[in-house]
């Protein structure tokens, strides 16, 4: 039987009441619930809109303009405090979707939207579509009332309405969704998601404008991966908290490592594609090695080159009597090794084409069949991989056609290859240390943590700001809150047309308009800072132990943004 939460009609409690009945809050949870997130000055009262210049997409202007005739070129907007407020706004309803992976602060986006809407008119109502875009298409929703919102303020997770990865991309889905929007008299839909989900928000905004549906669509930049950013979106929410959680645990491991002095810890860190999380954690914790996928790609490094580098550090440390260390591995590494990238790309096609047949085979038959479909160079590389890694690379793709890198044990692959090479070196008399390993993967530990003050404030402001963008009648915009290394009073709130962030990229064999992903910039200050310390960190033991997130205490401790953001804004760390 389906739980009440997934029913089609509106309902009062559903899963929420089940959670609430079970939930006895800790002292910290109660204190945290009372935290009042800070808003930028411009959003503290009534707002007026300052309209900027017309915009262009970051690349492929002609193609993007042709694909988005109604929403291309719109101006950037900024909010300012309105000195002559006291307007009574007409009541309206809003729907929200949480899309993709969880990120700390999602509940504060929701509470920010709710409070923003209520500040405009107490009669405004907020509806949440359940379990991501699927709830929108299948008309599964709930009204979010003040008492429900109250239970989720400043908490981690997306469990208030759930999230999902259904790709919202087809006109039939848009039409199906429109039915429920009209039934609930919803004026605007807010999609809280990463680059793919916000791309879809832009497509939906254009579609609704084209058919005269009279529904606005607004995006909110979410992802712990930190790769949805540009001049106007300084960071995606959740990155700050997730990195602080991982850095705390890496610090703890490093303290253990430096106490026992007997293990190499290989620590894989989430971040599907970009290495922002690994880089931020490296700046925070100063491990012996941190691999940066973007650098591997730029230098066209092979798996063998990476293994050689780790072996060099391990053997040099052994000469100093240190048979211990820490190695940070970004989750997406494997796809950035050029030869592996070519293999994965061919595997994607093979799996898409032969999926049905492959699903009926046992492991050995599957490996053999895939091997026979690959071109010779890729087949050779595929065969050279340990069996478990070859199988992990051959698992089903996600709904966006991506290989599920979180399921590939790159940390084990590397440590196994390093161990083998060190044995060879020992046989040649080039190495005489000990190499014992431990493996870790940090991802889910941080995605639903209670947001840091930075993320709690930032997400609340993003949500509140989204309500103002709706009230200003805008569509196809992303909520933008900037100037984030300054005190929140001075943050700049407004909206940026999503088309402005787009370019054309090949997806599943076709050129598609997508938001340009922000990979680690090898000329940027965060990477250069790390690169300047790298050799010293490798051949010394200079671990940092950042400790747990602090919610109460001096602002310089509790409100400190990520090191990446500070460096990107020209500040020192
Ligand atoms: P989003 O881009 O949707 O925010 O998700 C990010 C992420 O946490 C990645 O770091 C990770 O690779 C992926 O989600 C794992 O997703 P899932 O748990 O759905 O497999």
XYZ file of C-alpha atoms and ligand atoms in Angstrom:
593
model
C 0.000 0.000 0.000
C 1.313 3.467 -0.791
C 1.942 5.680 2.201
C -0.369 8.650 2.465
C 2.431 10.993 1.446
C 2.423 9.608 -2.081
C -1.304 9.993 -2.637
C -2.495 12.195 -5.423
C -4.711 14.481 -3.408
C -3.583 17.095 -0.911
C -3.248 15.767 2.593
C -2.512 17.282 5.920
C 0.173 15.131 7.507
C 1.360 12.071 5.565
C 4.906 10.872 6.227
C 5.652 14.127 7.987
C 3.401 13.257 10.903
C 5.040 9.848 11.155
C 8.438 11.508 11.377
C 7.234 14.089 13.850
C 5.665 11.589 16.198
C 8.911 9.669 16.316
C 11.137 12.700 16.642
C 12.307 13.719 20.078
C 14.613 16.632 19.558
C 18.036 16.931 21.167
C 19.054 20.091 23.002
C 21.170 21.141 20.024
C 18.317 20.488 17.589
C 15.978 22.654 19.681
C 18.513 25.466 19.894
C 19.242 25.183 16.196
C 15.546 25.301 15.302
C 15.384 28.762 16.884
C 18.237 30.119 14.754
C 17.013 33.043 12.664
C 18.917 33.039 9.361
C 20.284 36.420 8.357
C 18.991 38.171 5.245
C 20.758 40.671 2.990
C 19.710 44.248 3.773
C 17.919 44.551 0.417
C 15.532 41.723 1.365
C 14.733 42.860 4.882
C 11.687 44.935 3.880
C 9.862 45.713 0.657
C 11.977 45.456 -2.455
C 12.167 47.205 -5.785
C 13.777 45.817 -8.900
C 16.809 47.355 -10.575
C 17.003 46.110 -14.161
C 20.421 45.667 -15.801
C 21.566 45.306 -19.390
C 20.412 42.599 -21.829
C 22.515 39.423 -21.569
C 24.133 36.880 -23.886
C 24.815 33.191 -23.237
C 28.413 32.295 -22.287
C 28.912 30.571 -25.663
C 27.009 29.413 -28.754
C 24.880 32.566 -28.660
C 23.089 31.939 -31.945
C 22.120 28.350 -31.160
C 20.919 29.205 -27.635
C 18.979 32.228 -28.905
C 17.222 30.095 -31.522
C 16.314 27.478 -28.907
C 15.073 30.021 -26.341
C 13.377 32.750 -28.400
C 11.164 33.896 -25.486
C 13.664 33.823 -22.635
C 17.006 34.600 -24.276
C 18.777 37.889 -23.610
C 16.755 38.920 -20.548
C 18.538 41.353 -18.199
C 20.198 40.578 -14.890
C 18.061 42.022 -12.083
C 19.009 43.199 -8.616
C 16.800 43.973 -5.637
C 17.044 47.158 -3.616
C 15.229 48.162 -0.456
C 12.052 50.033 -1.376
C 11.675 53.241 0.625
C 7.974 53.585 -0.295
C 6.520 50.167 0.446
C 3.042 49.421 1.854
C 1.719 47.851 -1.361
C -0.713 45.010 -0.837
C 0.194 42.267 -3.341
C -2.463 39.995 -4.853
C -2.311 36.499 -3.284
C -0.747 33.719 -5.342
C 0.363 30.088 -5.044
C 3.773 28.598 -5.664
C 4.994 25.012 -6.212
C 8.459 23.679 -5.446
C 10.532 20.689 -6.544
C 13.697 19.424 -4.840
C 15.733 17.796 -7.576
C 18.785 15.496 -7.557
C 21.206 14.806 -4.719
C 20.551 16.178 -1.257
C 22.518 19.254 -0.155
C 22.561 20.899 3.293
C 20.270 23.911 3.434
C 17.462 22.663 1.184
C 14.940 23.026 3.989
C 15.991 26.627 4.484
C 15.400 27.374 0.811
C 11.881 26.089 1.392
C 11.397 28.108 4.578
C 12.887 31.177 2.873
C 10.389 30.858 0.000
C 7.575 30.337 2.508
C 8.503 33.392 4.596
C 9.077 35.481 1.472
C 5.640 34.555 0.156
C 3.953 35.284 3.495
C 5.719 38.655 3.722
C 4.052 39.590 0.431
C 0.593 38.349 1.354
C -0.481 36.076 4.213
C -2.892 34.329 1.813
C -0.075 33.075 -0.447
C 0.277 29.294 -0.410
C 3.175 26.941 -1.000
C 2.907 23.417 -2.438
C 5.706 20.857 -2.509
C 5.851 18.190 -5.221
C 6.934 14.875 -3.727
C 10.122 12.939 -4.480
C 11.489 15.307 -7.103
C 10.243 15.986 -10.631
C 8.315 12.683 -10.558
C 5.852 14.211 -8.064
C 5.210 17.075 -10.456
C 4.567 14.792 -13.420
C 2.456 12.338 -11.385
C 0.591 15.015 -9.418
C 1.855 13.966 -5.992
C 2.066 16.954 -3.740
C 1.371 18.408 -0.328
C 0.686 21.875 0.953
C 3.487 23.207 3.129
C 1.946 24.998 6.072
C 3.576 27.049 8.829
C 3.516 24.138 11.282
C 5.233 21.792 8.833
C 7.859 24.367 7.853
C 8.579 25.045 11.539
C 9.761 21.452 12.031
C 12.376 21.730 9.300
C 13.978 25.138 9.802
C 17.799 24.953 9.809
C 17.818 21.171 9.430
C 19.684 19.113 6.828
C 18.108 16.739 4.343
C 15.384 17.032 1.744
C 12.940 14.857 3.652
C 10.291 17.574 3.966
C 9.042 16.543 0.498
C 11.785 14.188 -0.732
C 13.927 14.482 -3.841
C 14.452 12.459 -7.005
C 16.399 12.274 -10.230
C 13.625 11.960 -12.826
C 14.719 14.066 -15.767
C 12.141 16.718 -16.581
C 12.730 17.230 -20.286
C 9.818 16.135 -22.457
C 6.874 18.286 -23.574
C 4.464 15.502 -22.458
C 5.878 15.829 -18.925
C 5.584 19.624 -19.064
C 1.939 19.332 -20.193
C 1.149 16.776 -17.504
C 2.716 19.058 -14.880
C 0.806 22.041 -16.188
C -2.476 20.289 -15.388
C -1.683 20.136 -11.677
C -0.287 23.678 -11.685
C -3.577 24.907 -13.105
C -5.624 22.758 -10.723
C -3.781 24.256 -7.745
C -3.793 27.727 -9.265
C -0.010 27.843 -9.076
C 1.577 30.936 -10.560
C 5.194 29.838 -10.345
C 7.290 26.714 -9.973
C 10.652 26.794 -8.164
C 13.126 24.058 -9.119
C 15.883 23.576 -6.560
C 18.612 21.622 -8.300
C 22.043 21.348 -9.905
C 23.170 22.271 -13.415
C 21.040 19.637 -15.175
C 17.896 20.474 -13.192
C 18.358 24.194 -13.730
C 18.910 23.580 -17.442
C 15.555 21.805 -17.393
C 14.051 24.763 -15.495
C 15.130 27.032 -18.365
C 13.634 24.666 -20.945
C 10.376 24.516 -18.966
C 10.232 28.321 -18.597
C 10.682 28.701 -22.353
C 8.054 26.046 -23.075
C 5.429 27.598 -20.791
C 6.092 31.055 -22.196
C 5.846 29.727 -25.738
C 2.446 28.098 -25.180
C 1.170 31.072 -23.146
C 0.710 28.915 -20.026
C 1.178 31.889 -17.716
C 3.386 29.967 -15.265
C 6.777 31.277 -14.168
C 9.764 28.990 -13.503
C 12.600 29.958 -11.161
C 15.753 27.935 -10.390
C 17.811 27.739 -7.197
C 21.497 26.635 -7.393
C 22.013 23.477 -5.364
C 24.750 20.854 -5.244
C 27.416 19.872 -2.767
C 29.699 19.354 -5.796
C 30.243 23.115 -6.094
C 30.284 22.990 -9.895
C 27.275 25.233 -10.484
C 28.979 28.584 -10.168
C 30.040 31.595 -12.191
C 30.328 35.341 -11.754
C 26.708 35.614 -10.599
C 26.327 32.346 -8.738
C 29.337 32.447 -6.449
C 28.700 29.002 -4.982
C 25.994 26.378 -4.980
C 24.434 25.743 -1.607
C 25.506 22.719 0.426
C 29.158 22.798 -0.685
C 30.227 24.685 2.427
C 28.591 22.302 4.905
C 29.490 19.089 3.102
C 33.162 20.097 2.872
C 33.238 21.049 6.547
C 31.795 17.671 7.536
C 34.297 15.781 5.363
C 37.176 17.960 6.582
C 36.299 17.239 10.191
C 36.405 13.486 9.550
C 39.550 13.668 7.393
C 41.174 15.623 10.235
C 40.165 12.895 12.687
C 41.597 10.238 10.402
C 44.814 12.211 10.050
C 45.143 12.459 13.823
C 44.690 8.680 14.017
C 47.098 8.178 11.145
C 49.737 10.342 12.799
C 49.205 8.570 16.148
C 49.503 4.965 14.957
C 51.824 5.741 12.037
C 50.975 2.483 10.280
C 48.397 3.102 7.540
C 47.972 4.900 4.279
C 44.385 6.152 4.178
C 42.881 6.429 0.703
C 39.884 8.734 1.019
C 37.506 9.185 -1.891
C 35.377 12.312 -1.763
C 32.091 12.948 -3.523
C 31.799 15.352 -6.392
C 30.508 13.590 -9.470
C 32.684 15.443 -11.895
C 34.597 18.463 -10.591
C 37.227 18.192 -7.826
C 36.075 21.245 -5.844
C 35.234 19.169 -2.762
C 38.598 17.360 -2.736
C 40.432 20.651 -3.254
C 38.532 22.449 -0.485
C 39.146 19.541 1.917
C 42.845 19.535 0.975
C 43.096 23.248 1.779
C 41.347 22.612 5.093
C 43.237 19.491 6.168
C 46.619 19.470 4.367
C 46.859 15.775 3.457
C 50.000 14.243 1.925
C 48.383 13.845 -1.477
C 45.272 15.227 -3.116
C 44.598 14.307 -6.716
C 42.832 16.913 -8.819
C 40.943 15.428 -11.769
C 41.114 18.603 -13.850
C 44.910 18.603 -13.555
C 45.070 14.932 -14.529
C 43.062 15.748 -17.628
C 45.034 18.885 -18.521
C 48.355 17.038 -18.219
C 46.913 14.038 -20.058
C 48.038 11.779 -17.245
C 47.496 8.041 -17.435
C 46.485 5.749 -14.588
C 50.089 4.639 -14.601
C 51.335 8.246 -14.136
C 49.051 8.687 -11.122
C 50.225 5.424 -9.577
C 53.871 6.443 -10.157
C 53.300 9.765 -8.386
C 51.729 8.096 -5.338
C 54.571 5.529 -5.266
C 57.112 8.347 -5.387
C 55.558 10.018 -2.332
C 55.190 6.714 -0.453
C 58.798 5.698 -1.104
C 60.203 9.138 -0.237
C 58.237 9.123 3.029
C 59.484 5.591 3.734
C 63.051 6.901 3.468
C 62.169 9.329 6.281
C 60.826 6.409 8.306
C 57.177 7.316 7.692
C 55.034 4.450 6.459
C 51.797 6.343 6.809
C 49.919 9.050 5.022
C 46.666 10.349 3.565
C 45.564 10.462 -0.051
C 42.443 12.353 -1.163
C 40.831 11.061 -4.339
C 38.049 12.991 -6.096
C 35.082 10.821 -6.969
C 35.107 11.783 -10.647
C 38.825 11.089 -11.198
C 38.364 8.053 -13.381
C 36.434 9.989 -16.018
C 39.195 12.599 -16.274
C 41.974 10.174 -17.116
C 41.946 10.594 -20.905
C 42.273 6.873 -21.736
C 39.567 5.972 -19.182
C 37.347 8.738 -20.519
C 37.486 7.239 -23.971
C 36.716 3.792 -22.542
C 33.763 5.103 -20.482
C 32.386 6.982 -23.446
C 32.418 3.820 -25.570
C 30.998 1.810 -22.666
C 28.095 4.287 -22.452
C 27.177 3.543 -26.060
C 27.675 -0.205 -25.694
C 25.499 -0.340 -22.563
C 22.794 1.797 -24.151
C 22.741 -0.380 -27.275
C 22.974 -3.828 -25.635
C 21.375 -3.136 -22.254
C 18.641 -5.747 -22.548
C 20.979 -8.551 -23.585
C 23.632 -7.608 -20.974
C 21.115 -7.565 -18.140
C 20.463 -11.284 -18.682
C 24.123 -12.346 -18.402
C 26.082 -13.369 -15.322
C 29.170 -11.344 -14.325
C 31.747 -13.279 -16.332
C 29.580 -13.447 -19.458
C 28.830 -9.746 -19.136
C 32.516 -8.819 -18.981
C 33.261 -11.013 -22.001
C 30.366 -9.641 -24.017
C 31.287 -6.019 -23.296
C 34.917 -6.751 -24.109
C 33.897 -8.134 -27.504
C 31.915 -4.971 -28.372
C 34.767 -2.545 -27.585
C 37.341 -1.234 -30.051
C 40.815 -2.792 -29.572
C 42.500 -0.049 -27.459
C 39.536 0.286 -25.119
C 39.119 -3.493 -24.971
C 42.733 -3.838 -23.847
C 42.348 -1.209 -21.124
C 39.049 -2.750 -19.984
C 40.702 -6.159 -19.698
C 43.616 -4.736 -17.667
C 41.295 -3.408 -14.945
C 40.578 -5.411 -11.787
C 37.326 -7.364 -12.275
C 35.370 -5.418 -9.633
C 36.261 -2.079 -11.256
C 35.389 -3.335 -14.757
C 32.001 -4.448 -13.417
C 31.428 -1.180 -11.586
C 32.159 0.717 -14.818
C 29.535 -1.400 -16.561
C 26.643 -0.684 -14.197
C 23.491 1.061 -15.439
C 23.813 4.799 -16.097
C 21.818 7.415 -14.180
C 18.828 9.154 -15.762
C 21.136 11.774 -17.319
C 23.204 9.027 -19.016
C 26.138 9.524 -16.602
C 28.253 6.698 -15.238
C 27.511 6.449 -11.480
C 30.988 7.374 -10.259
C 29.972 7.137 -6.596
C 29.757 3.337 -7.135
C 33.279 2.984 -8.559
C 35.879 2.176 -5.925
C 38.677 4.341 -7.331
C 40.320 4.523 -3.903
C 40.759 0.713 -3.900
C 41.812 0.627 -7.543
C 44.617 3.102 -6.826
C 45.813 1.492 -3.598
C 45.867 -1.969 -5.226
C 47.885 -0.673 -8.161
C 50.259 1.218 -5.836
C 50.782 -1.916 -3.688
C 51.611 -3.939 -6.787
C 54.083 -1.339 -8.057
C 55.757 -1.012 -4.647
C 56.284 -4.783 -4.616
C 58.036 -4.492 -7.976
C 60.113 -1.599 -6.662
C 61.018 -3.621 -3.557
C 62.143 -6.505 -5.769
C 64.459 -4.077 -7.565
C 65.758 -2.805 -4.226
C 64.158 0.637 -4.802
C 61.757 0.539 -1.846
C 61.912 -1.002 1.579
C 58.937 0.449 3.460
C 55.601 -0.991 4.626
C 52.392 -0.219 2.827
C 49.204 -1.007 4.753
C 46.018 0.649 3.662
C 42.577 1.746 4.815
C 39.848 2.944 2.477
C 37.088 5.471 2.991
C 34.421 7.095 0.888
C 32.852 10.293 2.171
C 29.762 11.512 0.420
C 26.511 10.545 2.081
C 27.962 11.517 5.494
C 27.824 15.186 4.513
C 24.953 15.583 2.083
C 22.262 15.857 4.740
C 24.177 17.474 7.589
C 22.561 20.393 9.382
C 23.675 23.430 7.378
C 26.506 25.615 8.635
C 25.514 29.177 9.487
C 26.824 30.152 6.056
C 24.604 27.628 4.258
C 21.648 28.284 6.597
C 21.811 32.033 5.815
C 22.646 31.603 2.137
C 19.834 29.129 1.452
C 17.257 31.124 3.380
C 18.262 34.207 1.372
C 18.113 32.242 -1.917
C 14.588 31.056 -1.087
C 13.345 34.447 0.113
C 14.866 35.997 -2.995
C 13.112 33.427 -5.217
C 9.773 34.592 -3.781
C 10.704 38.178 -4.732
C 11.662 37.105 -8.279
C 8.233 35.482 -8.616
C 6.530 38.581 -7.305
C 8.447 40.629 -9.870
C 6.813 38.472 -12.580
C 10.088 36.942 -13.807
C 10.561 33.543 -15.413
C 13.613 31.583 -16.593
C 15.736 33.174 -13.846
C 17.988 31.670 -11.228
C 17.943 33.072 -7.724
C 21.281 34.801 -7.178
C 22.771 36.012 -3.897
C 26.300 37.427 -4.213
C 29.120 39.157 -2.380
C 29.179 36.141 -0.085
C 32.500 36.713 1.658
C 31.121 39.938 3.148
C 28.726 39.960 6.135
C 25.254 38.805 5.037
C 23.846 42.353 5.436
C 25.934 43.311 2.404
C 24.985 40.354 0.218
C 23.543 41.352 -3.152
C 20.241 39.699 -4.072
C 18.685 39.378 -7.511
C 18.191 37.107 -10.481
C 20.190 35.938 -13.471
C 18.633 34.608 -16.691
C 19.473 30.904 -16.877
C 20.111 31.126 -20.621
C 23.041 33.417 -19.805
C 24.892 30.459 -18.231
C 24.327 28.098 -21.160
C 26.387 26.631 -23.957
C 25.955 23.693 -26.330
C 27.395 20.324 -25.270
C 27.217 16.796 -26.595
C 24.872 14.676 -24.442
C 23.931 11.122 -25.357
C 25.267 11.716 -28.863
C 23.325 14.951 -29.461
C 24.235 18.642 -29.107
C 22.097 20.079 -26.281
C 21.831 23.466 -24.557
C 23.153 23.061 -20.993
C 24.423 25.200 -18.153
C 28.202 25.248 -18.376
C 29.695 23.193 -15.537
C 32.382 24.944 -13.497
C 35.333 22.611 -13.121
C 38.356 23.477 -10.954
C 40.158 26.367 -12.631
C 43.842 25.491 -12.842
C 44.670 29.198 -12.980
C 42.429 30.004 -10.030
C 43.686 30.882 -6.564
C 42.310 27.797 -4.725
C 44.185 25.388 -6.999
C 47.342 27.542 -7.136
C 47.396 27.785 -3.352
C 47.206 24.008 -3.035
C 49.774 23.439 -5.804
C 52.206 25.778 -4.027
C 52.038 23.626 -0.871
C 51.856 20.212 -2.497
C 55.497 19.105 -2.371
C 55.871 20.273 1.242
C 52.691 18.469 2.309
C 53.811 15.259 0.578
C 57.186 15.029 2.242
C 56.228 16.324 5.676
C 53.430 15.678 8.106
C 51.579 18.984 8.378
C 48.050 17.769 8.949
C 45.346 20.206 9.996
C 42.453 19.117 12.214
C 39.575 21.528 11.499
C 37.189 19.999 14.062
C 33.384 19.950 13.942
C 31.085 22.606 12.542
C 30.372 25.313 15.118
C 26.907 26.842 15.213
C 27.170 29.056 18.283
C 30.086 31.331 19.080
C 32.189 34.083 17.519
C 31.291 34.962 13.938
C 34.852 34.412 12.650
C 34.492 30.759 13.678
C 30.803 30.116 13.002
C 30.114 32.146 9.862
C 33.387 31.511 8.006
C 32.753 30.630 4.345
C 34.725 27.952 2.490
C 38.404 28.522 1.755
C 37.628 28.156 -1.944
C 35.209 31.082 -1.797
C 37.586 33.205 0.274
C 40.463 32.607 -2.139
C 38.272 33.184 -5.176
C 37.321 36.546 -3.689
C 40.965 37.552 -3.286
C 41.022 36.978 0.490
C 43.699 35.184 2.443
C 43.034 31.956 4.330
P 23.657 16.647 -7.488
O 24.575 17.067 -8.598
O 22.332 16.205 -7.938
O 23.585 17.707 -6.432
O 24.298 15.366 -6.761
C 25.611 15.356 -6.357
C 26.047 14.036 -5.781
O 26.066 14.093 -4.374
C 27.408 13.646 -6.339
O 28.434 14.186 -5.562
C 27.333 12.149 -6.379
O 28.120 11.609 -7.408
C 25.898 11.887 -6.675
O 25.177 12.970 -6.151
C 25.402 10.593 -6.079
O 24.035 10.518 -6.294
P 23.147 9.267 -5.886
O 23.174 9.168 -4.402
O 21.809 9.609 -6.431
O 23.776 8.088 -6.549
